[in-house]
Amino acid sequence: MLDIAFAKPALPKTGALVLLIGEGEKPSGVWQQADEVTGGAIDRALKAAEFNGGKGKTCTILAPGAGLSRVVAIGLGKPADLAMRVLNEAGGHAAGAVLREPAGCVATGALQPAQVAEVALGATLRAYRFDRYRTKEKAEDKPKLTKLTLLTADPARAKSAWEPLHGVAKGVFLSRDLVSEPPNVLNPAEMADRCKKLSELGLKVEILGPREMSRLGFGALLGVAQGSANEPRMVVMQWNGASGNGRKAKGKPVAFIGKGVTFDTGGISIKPAGGMEDMKWDMAGAGTVVGLMAALAGRKARVDAVGLVGLVENMPSGTAQRPGDVVKSYSGQTIEVINTDAEGRLVLADVLWYCQQKFDPRFMVDLATLTGAMIVALGHEYAGMFSNDDALAQRLSSAGQAIDEKVWRFPLDDAYDRLIRSEIADMKNIGGRPAGSISAAQFIQRFVNKKPWAHLDIAGVAWSSKDAPCVPKGATAFGVRLLDRLVAEHYEG
Ligand code: BES
Ligand code: MN
Ligand code: ZN
């Protein structure tokens, strides 16, 4: 992870300098000094580029003199709308612009310490890279940025504002690492082992294997797992940040549940070969939950939270479940499995029910790369949201807008629930092509027992094919910051 430092404003003698500039702002401080030592080169270049500090505008000046390798101006827009995401994105643009330099300085002008820390977060998130398996890349082809120094009038306060955000960044990185791992490495047992490591952060981590789950009666989850040589796991992570250390009596925890299909071939209802490798990230919902729990612990959130992930591999084989099989879920409800590729909902059904039985949570949010239909509806910009609770849905929407992990609410309705009626069991696991994402959500809702609940279908946003300011292409960790923010805004203290 990028090494972040804070220091008083001083013109660097070498290397890269980033200037954060508000719309219409006049040169002062480090900006003015840089302009002076380069004989006005900065000013001339910004004028020639018609750079005015507009939001998201950038201008790069190479080798302007005075030992500086490059100066990058980044527009912040008008001071009045300096939202958190504008600061994150400015940090992201800053890191993106100096990735090829070994180190850089960012002059943050008159930003407050908390705002400087948000810039640091954006820069850190942008500098992520998964290169574990690249053994032959030449040094000159790799990004070199290892250290970024933010220049600010109050480095001490900026540093303390950064500490919790650093914890969140580590959670995002953990989530991206898990989602990026290839499926031969990250099978359910391996992912459970990595969850176990979270105990180093003070989380309580329990792992259930196939025997425990079979004793409990997890027929839906185990039906998905039965075709694979890799055993399933369920991991239960608890963070007692409110009640821990005897601070106060234990209340109901908030709960997060993730779909963790470490590889989804479709099973006997097998998927086409083209693009099937994408299904290594069918555990992104679980990856988000794990990253979120790490983030909450990493920033010592004053909340009691539980995170549960159902980990399976969906494979075709002689022991695989068949279309037509009827399984009995942990809730007691029976399910006719029409299509073995609609497996995520079967996994979530048992984990959600267990969560309610065990923890009686205040609310539940589940995340899943559940339906291809979600990508048809919303593309790669918003996640789909389904909820039985207007207040929770509203809170998720606004948290998403604030940190740019946006969600769009879809309807739930008895009319859609009818689509999953079965002739032989309590329900079937698919509802047909029309409204495919909604009938999937209706299925999950049948395992919600009068609890506030929201389901986020992240099929379109878990993986990205292009760089965004704070998210390099690849695993996005969508949901870690969203749910961290939801907790911070409404469920702490
Ligand atoms: N994991 C897939 C959904 C998916 C597809 C996520 C593409 C990300 C990208 C899920 O298990 C699945 O296969 N869903 C089926 C459901 C259908 C059989 C009702 C789908 O969307 O085709
Ligand atoms: Mn599937
Ligand atoms: Zn799947």
Coordinates of C-alpha atoms and ligand atoms in Angstrom, one line a residue:
M1 CA 0.0 0.0 0.0
L2 CA 1.1 3.5 -0.8
D3 CA 3.0 5.1 2.1
I4 CA 1.1 8.3 3.1
A5 CA 2.9 11.1 4.9
F6 CA 1.8 14.6 6.0
A7 CA 4.2 17.6 6.1
K8 CA 4.1 21.4 6.3
P9 CA 4.0 23.1 2.9
A10 CA 7.5 23.4 1.4
L11 CA 8.5 23.3 -2.3
P12 CA 10.0 19.9 -3.1
K13 CA 13.5 20.1 -4.7
T14 CA 13.0 17.1 -7.0
G15 CA 10.3 14.7 -8.2
A16 CA 6.7 15.3 -8.8
L17 CA 4.5 18.0 -7.4
V18 CA 0.7 17.9 -7.5
L19 CA -1.3 21.2 -7.0
L20 CA -4.9 21.0 -5.9
I21 CA -6.6 24.2 -7.2
G22 CA -10.1 25.5 -6.7
E23 CA -12.0 27.1 -9.5
G24 CA -10.8 30.7 -10.1
E25 CA -8.1 30.4 -7.4
K26 CA -5.0 32.6 -7.6
P27 CA -1.5 31.3 -7.0
S28 CA -0.2 31.3 -3.4
G29 CA 1.9 29.1 -1.2
V30 CA 3.7 26.2 -2.8
W31 CA 2.0 26.8 -6.1
Q32 CA 3.3 30.4 -6.3
Q33 CA 6.8 29.3 -5.2
A34 CA 6.9 26.6 -7.9
D35 CA 5.9 29.2 -10.5
E36 CA 8.7 31.5 -9.3
V37 CA 11.5 29.0 -9.3
T38 CA 10.5 27.8 -12.8
G39 CA 10.5 31.3 -14.2
G40 CA 6.7 31.4 -14.6
A41 CA 6.6 28.1 -16.5
I42 CA 3.6 26.8 -14.4
D43 CA 1.5 29.9 -15.0
R44 CA 2.3 29.9 -18.8
A45 CA 1.3 26.2 -19.1
L46 CA -1.9 26.5 -17.1
K47 CA -2.9 29.5 -19.2
A48 CA -2.1 27.7 -22.5
A49 CA -4.2 24.7 -21.3
E50 CA -7.0 27.1 -20.2
F51 CA -6.9 25.4 -16.9
N52 CA -9.2 27.2 -14.4
G53 CA -9.5 24.7 -11.5
G54 CA -12.8 23.3 -12.8
K55 CA -13.8 20.1 -11.1
G56 CA -12.0 17.0 -12.5
K57 CA -9.8 19.1 -14.9
T58 CA -6.1 18.2 -14.9
C59 CA -3.1 19.6 -16.6
T60 CA 0.4 18.0 -16.6
I61 CA 3.5 20.0 -17.1
L62 CA 6.6 17.9 -17.7
A63 CA 10.1 19.0 -16.5
P64 CA 9.2 22.7 -15.9
G65 CA 12.7 23.3 -14.4
A66 CA 14.1 23.8 -10.9
G67 CA 14.6 20.0 -10.5
L68 CA 10.9 19.1 -10.7
S69 CA 10.2 16.1 -12.9
R70 CA 6.5 17.1 -13.4
V71 CA 3.9 19.4 -12.0
V72 CA 0.3 18.3 -12.2
A73 CA -2.6 20.7 -11.6
I74 CA -5.9 19.2 -10.5
G75 CA -9.1 21.2 -10.4
L76 CA -11.4 20.9 -7.3
G77 CA -14.2 23.0 -8.7
K78 CA -16.1 25.6 -6.5
P79 CA -15.3 25.5 -2.8
A80 CA -19.0 25.4 -2.0
D81 CA -19.5 21.9 -3.5
L82 CA -16.3 20.2 -2.1
A83 CA -18.1 16.9 -1.5
M84 CA -16.2 14.0 -0.1
R85 CA -16.2 12.3 -3.5
V86 CA -14.6 15.3 -5.1
L87 CA -11.8 15.1 -2.6
N88 CA -11.4 11.3 -3.1
E89 CA -11.4 11.8 -6.9
A90 CA -8.8 14.6 -6.7
G91 CA -6.6 12.2 -4.7
G92 CA -7.2 9.5 -7.2
H93 CA -6.3 11.8 -10.1
A94 CA -3.2 12.9 -8.2
A95 CA -2.0 9.3 -7.7
G96 CA -2.9 8.3 -11.2
A97 CA -0.8 11.2 -12.6
V98 CA 2.3 10.4 -10.7
L99 CA 2.2 6.5 -10.7
R100 CA 5.4 6.4 -12.7
E101 CA 7.3 8.6 -10.3
P102 CA 8.9 7.0 -7.2
A103 CA 7.4 9.6 -4.9
G104 CA 5.4 12.8 -5.0
C105 CA 4.1 15.7 -3.0
V106 CA 0.6 17.1 -3.1
A107 CA 0.0 20.7 -2.2
T108 CA -3.5 20.8 -0.7
G109 CA -3.8 24.6 -0.4
A110 CA -6.4 25.6 2.2
L111 CA -8.1 22.2 2.7
Q112 CA -9.0 21.3 6.2
P113 CA -7.3 18.2 7.9
A114 CA -10.3 16.0 7.4
Q115 CA -10.4 17.0 3.7
V116 CA -6.7 16.3 3.3
A117 CA -7.3 12.8 4.7
E118 CA -10.0 12.2 2.1
V119 CA -7.5 13.2 -0.6
A120 CA -5.1 10.6 0.9
L121 CA -7.8 7.9 0.8
G122 CA -8.5 8.6 -2.9
A123 CA -4.8 8.4 -3.8
T124 CA -4.3 5.2 -1.9
L125 CA -7.3 3.5 -3.5
R126 CA -6.1 4.5 -7.0
A127 CA -2.6 3.1 -6.4
Y128 CA -3.9 -0.5 -5.8
R129 CA -2.5 -3.2 -8.0
F130 CA -2.7 -7.0 -7.9
D131 CA 0.5 -8.3 -9.3
R132 CA 1.2 -11.4 -7.3
Y133 CA 1.4 -13.7 -10.3
R134 CA 3.4 -11.4 -12.7
T135 CA 6.9 -12.8 -12.5
K136 CA 8.4 -11.4 -15.6
E137 CA 7.3 -7.7 -15.7
K138 CA 10.3 -5.4 -16.2
A139 CA 10.9 -2.8 -13.5
E140 CA 10.5 0.0 -15.9
D141 CA 7.0 -1.2 -16.9
K142 CA 5.8 -1.2 -13.3
P143 CA 4.2 1.7 -11.5
K144 CA 6.9 3.1 -9.1
L145 CA 4.9 5.3 -6.7
T146 CA 5.6 4.2 -3.2
K147 CA 5.3 7.4 -1.2
L148 CA 3.0 10.3 -1.3
T149 CA 3.4 13.3 0.9
L150 CA 0.5 15.7 1.5
L151 CA 1.5 19.2 2.2
T152 CA -0.8 20.9 4.7
A153 CA -0.7 23.6 7.4
D154 CA -1.7 21.0 10.1
P155 CA 0.0 17.7 9.4
A156 CA -0.7 16.3 12.9
R157 CA -4.5 16.7 12.6
A158 CA -4.5 15.5 9.0
K159 CA -2.6 12.4 10.2
S160 CA -5.1 11.6 12.9
A161 CA -8.0 12.1 10.4
W162 CA -6.2 9.7 8.1
E163 CA -5.9 6.8 10.6
P164 CA -9.4 5.5 10.4
L165 CA -9.5 6.0 6.7
H166 CA -6.3 4.0 6.5
G167 CA -8.2 1.2 8.2
V168 CA -11.0 1.4 5.6
A169 CA -8.4 1.4 2.7
K170 CA -6.9 -1.9 4.1
G171 CA -10.4 -3.4 4.1
V172 CA -10.9 -2.3 0.4
F173 CA -7.5 -3.8 -0.5
L174 CA -8.3 -7.1 1.2
S175 CA -11.6 -7.3 -0.7
R176 CA -9.9 -6.5 -4.0
D177 CA -7.2 -9.1 -3.3
L178 CA -9.7 -11.9 -2.6
V179 CA -11.8 -11.1 -5.7
S180 CA -8.7 -10.9 -7.9
E181 CA -7.3 -14.3 -6.8
P182 CA -7.7 -17.1 -9.4
P183 CA -10.2 -19.8 -8.6
N184 CA -7.7 -22.6 -8.4
V185 CA -6.1 -20.7 -5.5
L186 CA -9.1 -19.2 -3.8
N187 CA -11.4 -22.1 -3.2
P188 CA -13.9 -22.1 -0.2
A189 CA -11.3 -23.5 2.3
E190 CA -8.6 -21.1 1.3
M191 CA -11.0 -18.1 1.5
A192 CA -12.1 -19.3 4.9
D193 CA -8.5 -19.4 6.0
R194 CA -8.0 -15.9 4.9
C195 CA -11.1 -14.8 6.9
K196 CA -9.6 -16.5 9.9
K197 CA -6.6 -14.1 9.8
L198 CA -9.0 -11.3 10.6
S199 CA -8.8 -12.5 14.2
E200 CA -5.6 -10.5 14.3
L201 CA -7.7 -7.4 14.1
G202 CA -9.8 -8.4 17.1
L203 CA -12.6 -10.1 15.2
K204 CA -14.1 -13.3 16.4
V205 CA -14.1 -15.7 13.4
E206 CA -15.9 -19.1 13.3
I207 CA -15.7 -21.5 10.4
L208 CA -18.4 -24.2 9.7
G209 CA -17.6 -27.1 7.3
P210 CA -19.9 -29.5 5.5
R211 CA -20.5 -31.7 8.5
E212 CA -21.6 -28.8 10.7
M213 CA -23.8 -27.4 8.0
S214 CA -25.3 -30.8 7.2
R215 CA -26.1 -31.3 10.9
L216 CA -27.9 -27.9 10.9
G217 CA -29.8 -28.8 7.7
F218 CA -28.3 -26.4 5.1
G219 CA -29.8 -28.4 2.3
A220 CA -29.9 -25.4 -0.1
L221 CA -26.3 -24.4 0.2
L222 CA -25.0 -28.0 0.3
G223 CA -27.0 -28.9 -2.8
V224 CA -24.9 -26.3 -4.7
A225 CA -21.7 -27.6 -3.2
Q226 CA -22.2 -31.3 -3.8
G227 CA -20.8 -31.3 -7.3
S228 CA -17.4 -30.0 -6.3
A229 CA -14.3 -31.7 -4.9
N230 CA -13.7 -28.5 -2.9
E231 CA -15.6 -28.6 0.3
P232 CA -17.9 -25.6 1.2
R233 CA -17.5 -23.4 4.2
M234 CA -19.6 -20.8 6.0
V235 CA -17.6 -18.1 7.9
V236 CA -19.1 -16.1 10.7
M237 CA -17.2 -12.9 11.7
Q238 CA -18.1 -10.8 14.7
W239 CA -16.9 -7.4 15.5
N240 CA -18.0 -6.1 19.0
G241 CA -16.9 -2.5 18.7
A242 CA -19.8 -1.2 20.8
S243 CA -20.2 -3.9 23.5
G244 CA -16.7 -5.2 23.6
N245 CA -14.4 -4.5 26.6
G246 CA -17.5 -4.3 28.8
R247 CA -18.3 -0.9 27.4
K248 CA -22.0 -1.5 27.3
A249 CA -24.6 -4.2 27.2
K250 CA -24.8 -6.1 24.0
G251 CA -27.6 -4.9 21.7
K252 CA -28.7 -6.3 18.4
P253 CA -25.9 -6.3 15.9
V254 CA -26.1 -5.1 12.3
A255 CA -25.6 -7.9 9.9
F256 CA -23.9 -8.3 6.4
I257 CA -24.2 -11.4 4.3
G258 CA -22.3 -12.3 1.2
K259 CA -22.6 -14.7 -1.7
G260 CA -19.2 -16.5 -2.0
V261 CA -19.3 -18.7 -5.1
T262 CA -15.6 -19.1 -5.6
F263 CA -16.3 -20.3 -9.1
D264 CA -19.6 -20.6 -10.9
T265 CA -19.6 -22.9 -13.9
G266 CA -23.4 -23.0 -13.8
G267 CA -23.2 -26.7 -12.6
I268 CA -25.2 -29.1 -14.8
S269 CA -27.0 -26.1 -16.3
I270 CA -23.5 -25.2 -17.5
K271 CA -22.5 -21.8 -18.8
P272 CA -21.1 -21.1 -22.2
A273 CA -17.2 -21.3 -22.4
G274 CA -16.7 -17.7 -23.6
G275 CA -16.2 -15.4 -20.6
M276 CA -16.6 -18.1 -18.0
E277 CA -13.3 -17.0 -16.4
D278 CA -15.3 -14.0 -15.1
M279 CA -17.0 -16.3 -12.7
K280 CA -14.0 -16.4 -10.5
W281 CA -15.4 -13.1 -9.1
D282 CA -18.7 -14.7 -8.2
M283 CA -17.6 -14.5 -4.6
A284 CA -17.4 -10.7 -4.7
G285 CA -20.4 -10.3 -2.3
A286 CA -18.5 -12.3 0.2
G287 CA -15.3 -10.4 -0.6
T288 CA -17.1 -7.2 0.2
V289 CA -18.4 -8.5 3.5
V290 CA -14.9 -9.7 4.5
G291 CA -13.3 -6.3 3.5
L292 CA -16.1 -4.5 5.3
M293 CA -15.5 -6.4 8.6
A294 CA -11.8 -5.7 8.3
A295 CA -12.6 -2.0 7.7
L296 CA -14.8 -1.7 10.7
A297 CA -12.2 -3.4 12.9
G298 CA -9.4 -1.5 11.3
R299 CA -11.0 1.8 12.2
K300 CA -12.3 0.5 15.5
A301 CA -15.9 1.4 14.7
R302 CA -18.2 1.7 17.7
V303 CA -20.7 -0.8 16.5
D304 CA -21.6 -4.5 17.0
A305 CA -21.5 -6.0 13.5
V306 CA -21.6 -9.6 12.2
G307 CA -20.5 -10.7 8.7
L308 CA -21.5 -14.1 7.3
V309 CA -20.3 -15.6 4.0
G310 CA -21.4 -18.7 2.3
L311 CA -18.5 -20.2 0.3
V312 CA -19.1 -22.9 -2.3
E313 CA -17.9 -23.9 -5.8
N314 CA -20.6 -24.6 -8.3
M315 CA -19.4 -27.5 -10.5
P316 CA -20.9 -30.2 -12.8
S317 CA -19.9 -33.7 -11.9
G318 CA -21.4 -37.2 -11.2
T319 CA -22.3 -35.9 -7.7
A320 CA -23.7 -32.6 -8.8
Q321 CA -27.3 -31.6 -8.2
R322 CA -29.7 -32.0 -11.1
P323 CA -32.3 -29.7 -12.6
G324 CA -35.5 -31.0 -11.0
D325 CA -33.9 -31.9 -7.6
V326 CA -35.9 -30.7 -4.6
V327 CA -33.8 -29.6 -1.6
K328 CA -34.9 -28.6 1.9
S329 CA -33.4 -25.3 3.2
Y330 CA -32.4 -24.6 6.8
S331 CA -35.6 -22.6 7.1
G332 CA -37.6 -25.8 6.5
Q333 CA -38.9 -24.5 3.2
T334 CA -38.4 -26.7 0.2
I335 CA -37.0 -25.6 -3.2
E336 CA -37.3 -27.1 -6.6
V337 CA -34.0 -26.5 -8.4
I338 CA -35.0 -25.9 -12.0
N339 CA -31.7 -24.3 -13.0
T340 CA -28.4 -25.2 -11.2
D341 CA -26.9 -21.9 -12.4
A342 CA -29.3 -19.9 -10.2
E343 CA -27.1 -21.0 -7.3
G344 CA -26.3 -17.8 -5.4
R345 CA -29.9 -17.5 -4.1
L346 CA -29.7 -21.1 -2.7
V347 CA -26.5 -20.2 -0.8
L348 CA -27.9 -17.0 0.5
A349 CA -31.1 -18.7 1.7
D350 CA -29.4 -20.8 4.3
V351 CA -26.9 -18.2 5.4
L352 CA -29.6 -15.5 5.8
W353 CA -31.8 -17.8 7.9
Y354 CA -28.8 -18.8 10.1
C355 CA -28.0 -15.2 10.6
Q356 CA -31.5 -14.4 11.9
Q357 CA -31.6 -17.6 14.1
K358 CA -28.3 -16.9 15.6
F359 CA -28.1 -13.1 16.0
D360 CA -31.6 -11.6 15.7
P361 CA -29.9 -8.7 13.9
R362 CA -31.1 -5.1 13.8
F363 CA -31.1 -5.3 10.0
M364 CA -29.5 -7.3 7.3
V365 CA -27.8 -6.3 4.1
D366 CA -26.8 -9.0 1.6
L367 CA -24.6 -8.6 -1.3
A368 CA -24.4 -10.9 -4.3
T369 CA -23.3 -11.1 -8.0
L370 CA -26.7 -12.6 -8.4
T371 CA -28.1 -12.0 -11.9
G372 CA -26.8 -11.2 -15.4
A373 CA -30.2 -9.4 -15.8
M374 CA -28.9 -6.8 -13.4
I375 CA -26.2 -5.8 -15.9
V376 CA -28.8 -5.5 -18.6
A377 CA -30.8 -3.2 -16.4
L378 CA -28.2 -0.9 -14.9
G379 CA -24.9 -1.6 -16.7
H380 CA -21.8 -1.0 -14.7
E381 CA -22.8 2.3 -13.0
Y382 CA -25.3 1.5 -10.2
A383 CA -25.9 -1.7 -8.2
G384 CA -29.5 -2.9 -7.9
M385 CA -31.1 -2.5 -4.5
F386 CA -34.2 -4.4 -3.2
S387 CA -35.5 -3.7 0.3
N388 CA -38.5 -4.2 2.6
D389 CA -37.6 -1.1 4.6
D390 CA -37.8 2.4 3.2
A391 CA -35.6 4.0 5.9
L392 CA -32.8 1.5 5.3
A393 CA -33.1 1.9 1.5
Q394 CA -33.0 5.7 1.9
R395 CA -29.8 5.5 4.0
L396 CA -28.1 3.2 1.6
S397 CA -29.0 5.5 -1.4
S398 CA -27.5 8.5 0.3
A399 CA -24.4 6.8 1.6
G400 CA -23.8 5.5 -2.0
Q401 CA -24.1 9.0 -3.5
A402 CA -21.7 10.4 -0.9
I403 CA -18.8 8.0 -1.7
D404 CA -19.8 7.2 -5.3
E405 CA -20.9 3.6 -4.9
K406 CA -24.4 4.2 -6.1
V407 CA -27.5 2.0 -5.7
W408 CA -30.8 2.2 -7.5
R409 CA -33.9 0.7 -5.8
F410 CA -36.1 -1.8 -7.6
P411 CA -39.6 -3.0 -6.6
L412 CA -40.6 -6.0 -4.6
D413 CA -44.2 -7.2 -5.1
D414 CA -46.4 -10.3 -4.6
A415 CA -47.0 -10.2 -8.3
Y416 CA -43.3 -11.0 -8.8
D417 CA -43.3 -13.5 -6.0
R418 CA -45.8 -15.5 -8.0
L419 CA -43.2 -16.1 -10.6
I420 CA -41.3 -18.5 -8.3
R421 CA -44.3 -20.8 -7.4
S422 CA -43.5 -24.4 -7.9
E423 CA -45.9 -27.3 -8.6
I424 CA -44.0 -29.7 -6.4
A425 CA -42.2 -27.7 -3.7
D426 CA -42.6 -24.4 -1.7
M427 CA -40.9 -22.5 -4.5
K428 CA -38.6 -23.0 -7.5
N429 CA -35.3 -21.3 -7.9
I430 CA -35.9 -19.3 -11.1
G431 CA -38.7 -17.1 -12.2
G432 CA -38.0 -16.8 -16.0
R433 CA -36.4 -14.1 -18.1
P434 CA -38.7 -11.1 -17.5
A435 CA -37.7 -9.3 -14.3
G436 CA -35.0 -11.8 -13.6
S437 CA -33.3 -9.7 -11.0
I438 CA -36.5 -9.0 -9.2
S439 CA -37.7 -12.7 -9.0
A440 CA -34.2 -13.5 -7.6
A441 CA -34.7 -10.9 -4.9
Q442 CA -38.2 -12.3 -4.2
F443 CA -36.6 -15.6 -3.7
I444 CA -34.2 -14.2 -1.1
Q445 CA -37.0 -12.4 0.6
R446 CA -38.7 -15.7 1.3
F447 CA -35.8 -16.3 3.7
V448 CA -36.2 -12.9 5.5
N449 CA -38.2 -13.3 8.7
K450 CA -39.8 -9.9 9.5
K451 CA -36.4 -8.1 9.6
P452 CA -35.4 -4.9 7.9
W453 CA -33.4 -6.1 5.0
A454 CA -31.8 -4.9 1.8
H455 CA -30.3 -7.0 -1.0
L456 CA -27.7 -5.5 -3.3
D457 CA -27.2 -7.2 -6.6
I458 CA -23.6 -6.2 -7.5
A459 CA -23.2 -8.3 -10.7
G460 CA -22.6 -5.2 -12.8
V461 CA -20.3 -3.3 -10.4
A462 CA -18.0 -5.9 -8.7
W463 CA -15.5 -5.9 -11.6
S464 CA -14.5 -3.0 -13.8
S465 CA -13.0 -3.1 -17.3
K466 CA -11.7 0.5 -17.1
D467 CA -9.8 2.7 -14.6
A468 CA -11.9 5.2 -12.6
P469 CA -10.3 7.9 -10.4
C470 CA -10.3 5.8 -7.2
V471 CA -10.8 2.4 -8.7
P472 CA -8.2 0.8 -11.0
K473 CA -9.7 -1.7 -13.5
G474 CA -10.4 -5.1 -12.0
A475 CA -11.9 -5.9 -8.6
T476 CA -13.7 -2.8 -7.3
A477 CA -14.6 -3.8 -3.7
F478 CA -17.9 -2.2 -4.4
G479 CA -19.9 -2.0 -1.1
V480 CA -17.0 -1.9 1.4
R481 CA -17.0 1.9 1.5
L482 CA -20.8 2.1 1.0
L483 CA -21.6 -0.1 4.0
D484 CA -18.8 1.4 6.2
R485 CA -20.3 4.8 5.5
L486 CA -23.8 3.5 6.3
V487 CA -22.6 2.3 9.7
A488 CA -20.6 5.4 10.4
E489 CA -23.5 7.7 9.6
H490 CA -26.3 5.8 11.4
Y491 CA -25.2 3.0 13.7
E492 CA -22.3 4.1 15.8
G493 CA -22.0 5.7 19.2
Ligands
BES1 N1 -23.2 -15.5 -11.0 C1 -24.3 -15.5 -11.9 C2 -24.7 -14.0 -12.3 C3 -23.7 -13.2 -13.0 C4 -23.6 -13.2 -14.4 C5 -22.9 -12.4 -12.3 C6 -22.7 -12.4 -15.0 C7 -22.0 -11.6 -13.0 C8 -21.9 -11.6 -14.3 C9 -25.5 -16.2 -11.4 O1 -25.2 -17.3 -10.5 C10 -26.2 -16.8 -12.5 O2 -25.7 -17.6 -13.2 N2 -27.4 -16.3 -12.7 C11 -28.3 -16.7 -13.8 C12 -29.7 -16.9 -13.3 C13 -30.6 -17.5 -14.2 C14 -30.2 -19.0 -14.4 C15 -32.0 -17.4 -13.7 C16 -28.2 -15.6 -14.9 O3 -28.2 -14.4 -14.5 O4 -28.2 -16.0 -16.0
MN2 MN -24.9 -19.1 -11.6
ZN3 ZN -23.3 -17.2 -9.6

